[in-house]
Amino acid sequence: MRVCITLTIIQNYDMIYSLLYRLMIRSVCIMKRILMLLAVALTLGVFSSAATITNAPTDYNGKTFAVVSGTIYEGVIDKHFPDSTKLYFSDTEACLEAVSGGNADATLVDSVAAVPRTAQGGYANLTHTRILEEKLANELGAASNKQTYVNNFNDFLKKMEKDGMIADMEKRWLGSSTKHDLPSIPAGNGAKTLVVATTGEQRGFSFYGDNGVLAGFDIELAYRFAAYLGTNVKFVVMDFDMLIPYVAAGKADMIISELSITDERKRKLFFSDPYLSGGISLITRSGDVVSQSGTRSYADFIGKRFAVTAGSSYEEAAQSEPFFATELIEYETEAESIDAILSDEADAMLTSQFSAVGLVGQKQNGKLEIFLVPSVYYSSLIGVIASDSELIDKFNVFMKEMQRDGTQAEMTDRWLSGEEPTMPRIETSWQGSRVRVAVDPGGYPYTYVVNGEYRGYDVEQITRFVASMGREAQFVPMSLNEIFDSVSRGETDMGVGYLSITEERSEKVLFSKPYTEERLVLIAKKPDVEKLEQSNSLNRITVVSSVAIIAVVLAMAFIDERLREKRDQDN
């Protein structure tokens, strides 16, 4: 039997060989196609989150622009990109992060700042395109509330231009992607100090170098101007939208901080001659690459689930621009909202800047982070309420005295530093009468309870006020919503709990003069580091797998070629 099979194979060798060869060729072709499709699918999976955009400026009408509040770029966007949405940030670096991370499509900068903004800032996935050369000339100048400083600066500027120093500084700070250190500039010998307001957040112009020292074109310019005057120089760092009001109030001598010269600004301050001029550049992501740096901002939570305290003004803020929350989940206290975020029942919450410090300090354990929301979206004045105008008038006088003697500043340090202070002992000559005070016991760090004792900034403030009248505060706990109803009905005399002054509320109760201004922040859970590492590891494995599959395809193609050559030789 075996002999017969062997003879049959020998007799039909050519036919069997041809059949096996065709099957091998077909298998190789099929395997090549399957493996190539798999490699493409895996590769696309790695980059599926990237957004595809083009870099032509005209393509950006209707897109989302990151912009700093108070800059000329707001008007540029309104005029030249009228259908676009603006996302506001406190500084240029935050705008660049938003574009790099995919939260915004583009941002605008001075053309002279485009290179340092992108290359020196480490944003490898950003590109810049110069636009509006003829439509808009952008000139930068120094500003002061005193004409004398401006006149001296103009004389200094002429000398700098004549010596070629302005051109040299522009080349060093703005003309290349290389980082530079601030040169040594002799300080003035005079006793006077030139106080310069700047941001420290404008790369190329005013920023902190790797050594933690302010550097940049404008910083060097300020040092050289101080040396020219024979004075020392002191920098005061703040958000861009605070520069003009700060100098207009006489708190600093000059602004030297990439400040564009406009007619509106000239009505508030004196401006120097321009020391740099140019157009405006559009900064966008390169191709379809989205940064994976992990840097987040408030813009990451647009359209998310927000935890809100019932009756708070943050409910409207969460539903409005820029957040447009998809879902509002109400809780009785902010502490409950924090718990909801930690348990993933909600994505974020809004609260005041100072409240956030206390809330995160209490609950954080490295799990929460805070994002400042630009004041252009929300700012509110805070006061106490009463049903009696006489009480409000007395409180306003008392509050002014606390501001004058430094008591209010001490209270701010005590309650709003993130630490857990002790309620100070407040002496009173109690005459037997009480003031009923409606209070939210869950309003840390303004109104809260520890071991049955009421504590917090507002508690201390109202206790001091009532004691000044020889009376005692009787705290009546209730929810934030109930405070306004209770005071308006006369069931309690006053109400405290970091209460925002609004028109609607002012129709129901009497507000004191504001004792502080509220800045809004967003609290969210930090990303799960372990999951991020697992995701990154999976992406690396996917890339390696794709490369390996492609290598196998190439190897099979080589085998295919050799088989074809063998067949040709046999024929």
mmCIF file of C-alpha atoms in Angstrom, residues 68-71 74 88-91 198-199 202 238-247 255 257 259 265 268 372-377 519:
data_model
loop_
_atom_site.group_PDB
_atom_site.id
_atom_site.type_symbol
_atom_site.label_atom_id
_atom_site.label_comp_id
_atom_site.label_asym_id
_atom_site.label_seq_id
_atom_site.Cartn_x
_atom_site.Cartn_y
_atom_site.Cartn_z
ATOM 1 C CA VAL A 68 -6.537 86.615 27.172
ATOM 2 C CA SER A 69 -9.158 88.970 28.571
ATOM 3 C CA GLY A 70 -8.375 92.632 27.968
ATOM 4 C CA THR A 71 -6.089 92.148 24.934
ATOM 5 C CA GLU A 74 -10.730 90.051 21.376
ATOM 6 C CA TYR A 88 -10.843 83.204 27.935
ATOM 7 C CA PHE A 89 -7.638 82.552 29.866
ATOM 8 C CA SER A 90 -5.568 84.627 32.289
ATOM 9 C CA ASP A 91 -2.308 84.489 30.301
ATOM 10 C CA THR A 198 4.494 92.891 34.111
ATOM 11 C CA THR A 199 2.915 89.441 33.719
ATOM 12 C CA GLN A 202 4.597 86.276 27.982
ATOM 13 C CA MET A 238 0.078 90.111 37.877
ATOM 14 C CA ASP A 239 -2.512 88.941 35.336
ATOM 15 C CA PHE A 240 -2.588 90.915 32.088
ATOM 16 C CA ASP A 241 -6.050 92.396 32.670
ATOM 17 C CA MET A 242 -4.841 93.909 35.966
ATOM 18 C CA LEU A 243 -1.879 95.828 34.470
ATOM 19 C CA ILE A 244 -3.690 98.976 33.318
ATOM 20 C CA PRO A 245 -5.908 99.507 36.412
ATOM 21 C CA TYR A 246 -2.891 98.817 38.674
ATOM 22 C CA VAL A 247 -0.705 101.488 37.044
ATOM 23 C CA ILE A 255 3.844 98.870 32.319
ATOM 24 C CA SER A 257 4.821 93.946 29.194
ATOM 25 C CA LEU A 259 1.321 96.077 25.708
ATOM 26 C CA ARG A 265 -5.861 102.566 26.378
ATOM 27 C CA LYS A 268 -6.400 105.751 30.601
ATOM 28 C CA LEU A 372 -9.047 79.399 38.088
ATOM 29 C CA VAL A 373 -11.882 80.575 35.829
ATOM 30 C CA PRO A 374 -11.200 83.900 34.035
ATOM 31 C CA SER A 375 -13.072 86.790 35.665
ATOM 32 C CA VAL A 376 -14.627 87.718 32.307
ATOM 33 C CA TYR A 377 -16.999 84.769 32.801
ATOM 34 C CA ARG A 519 -13.225 84.805 41.936
#
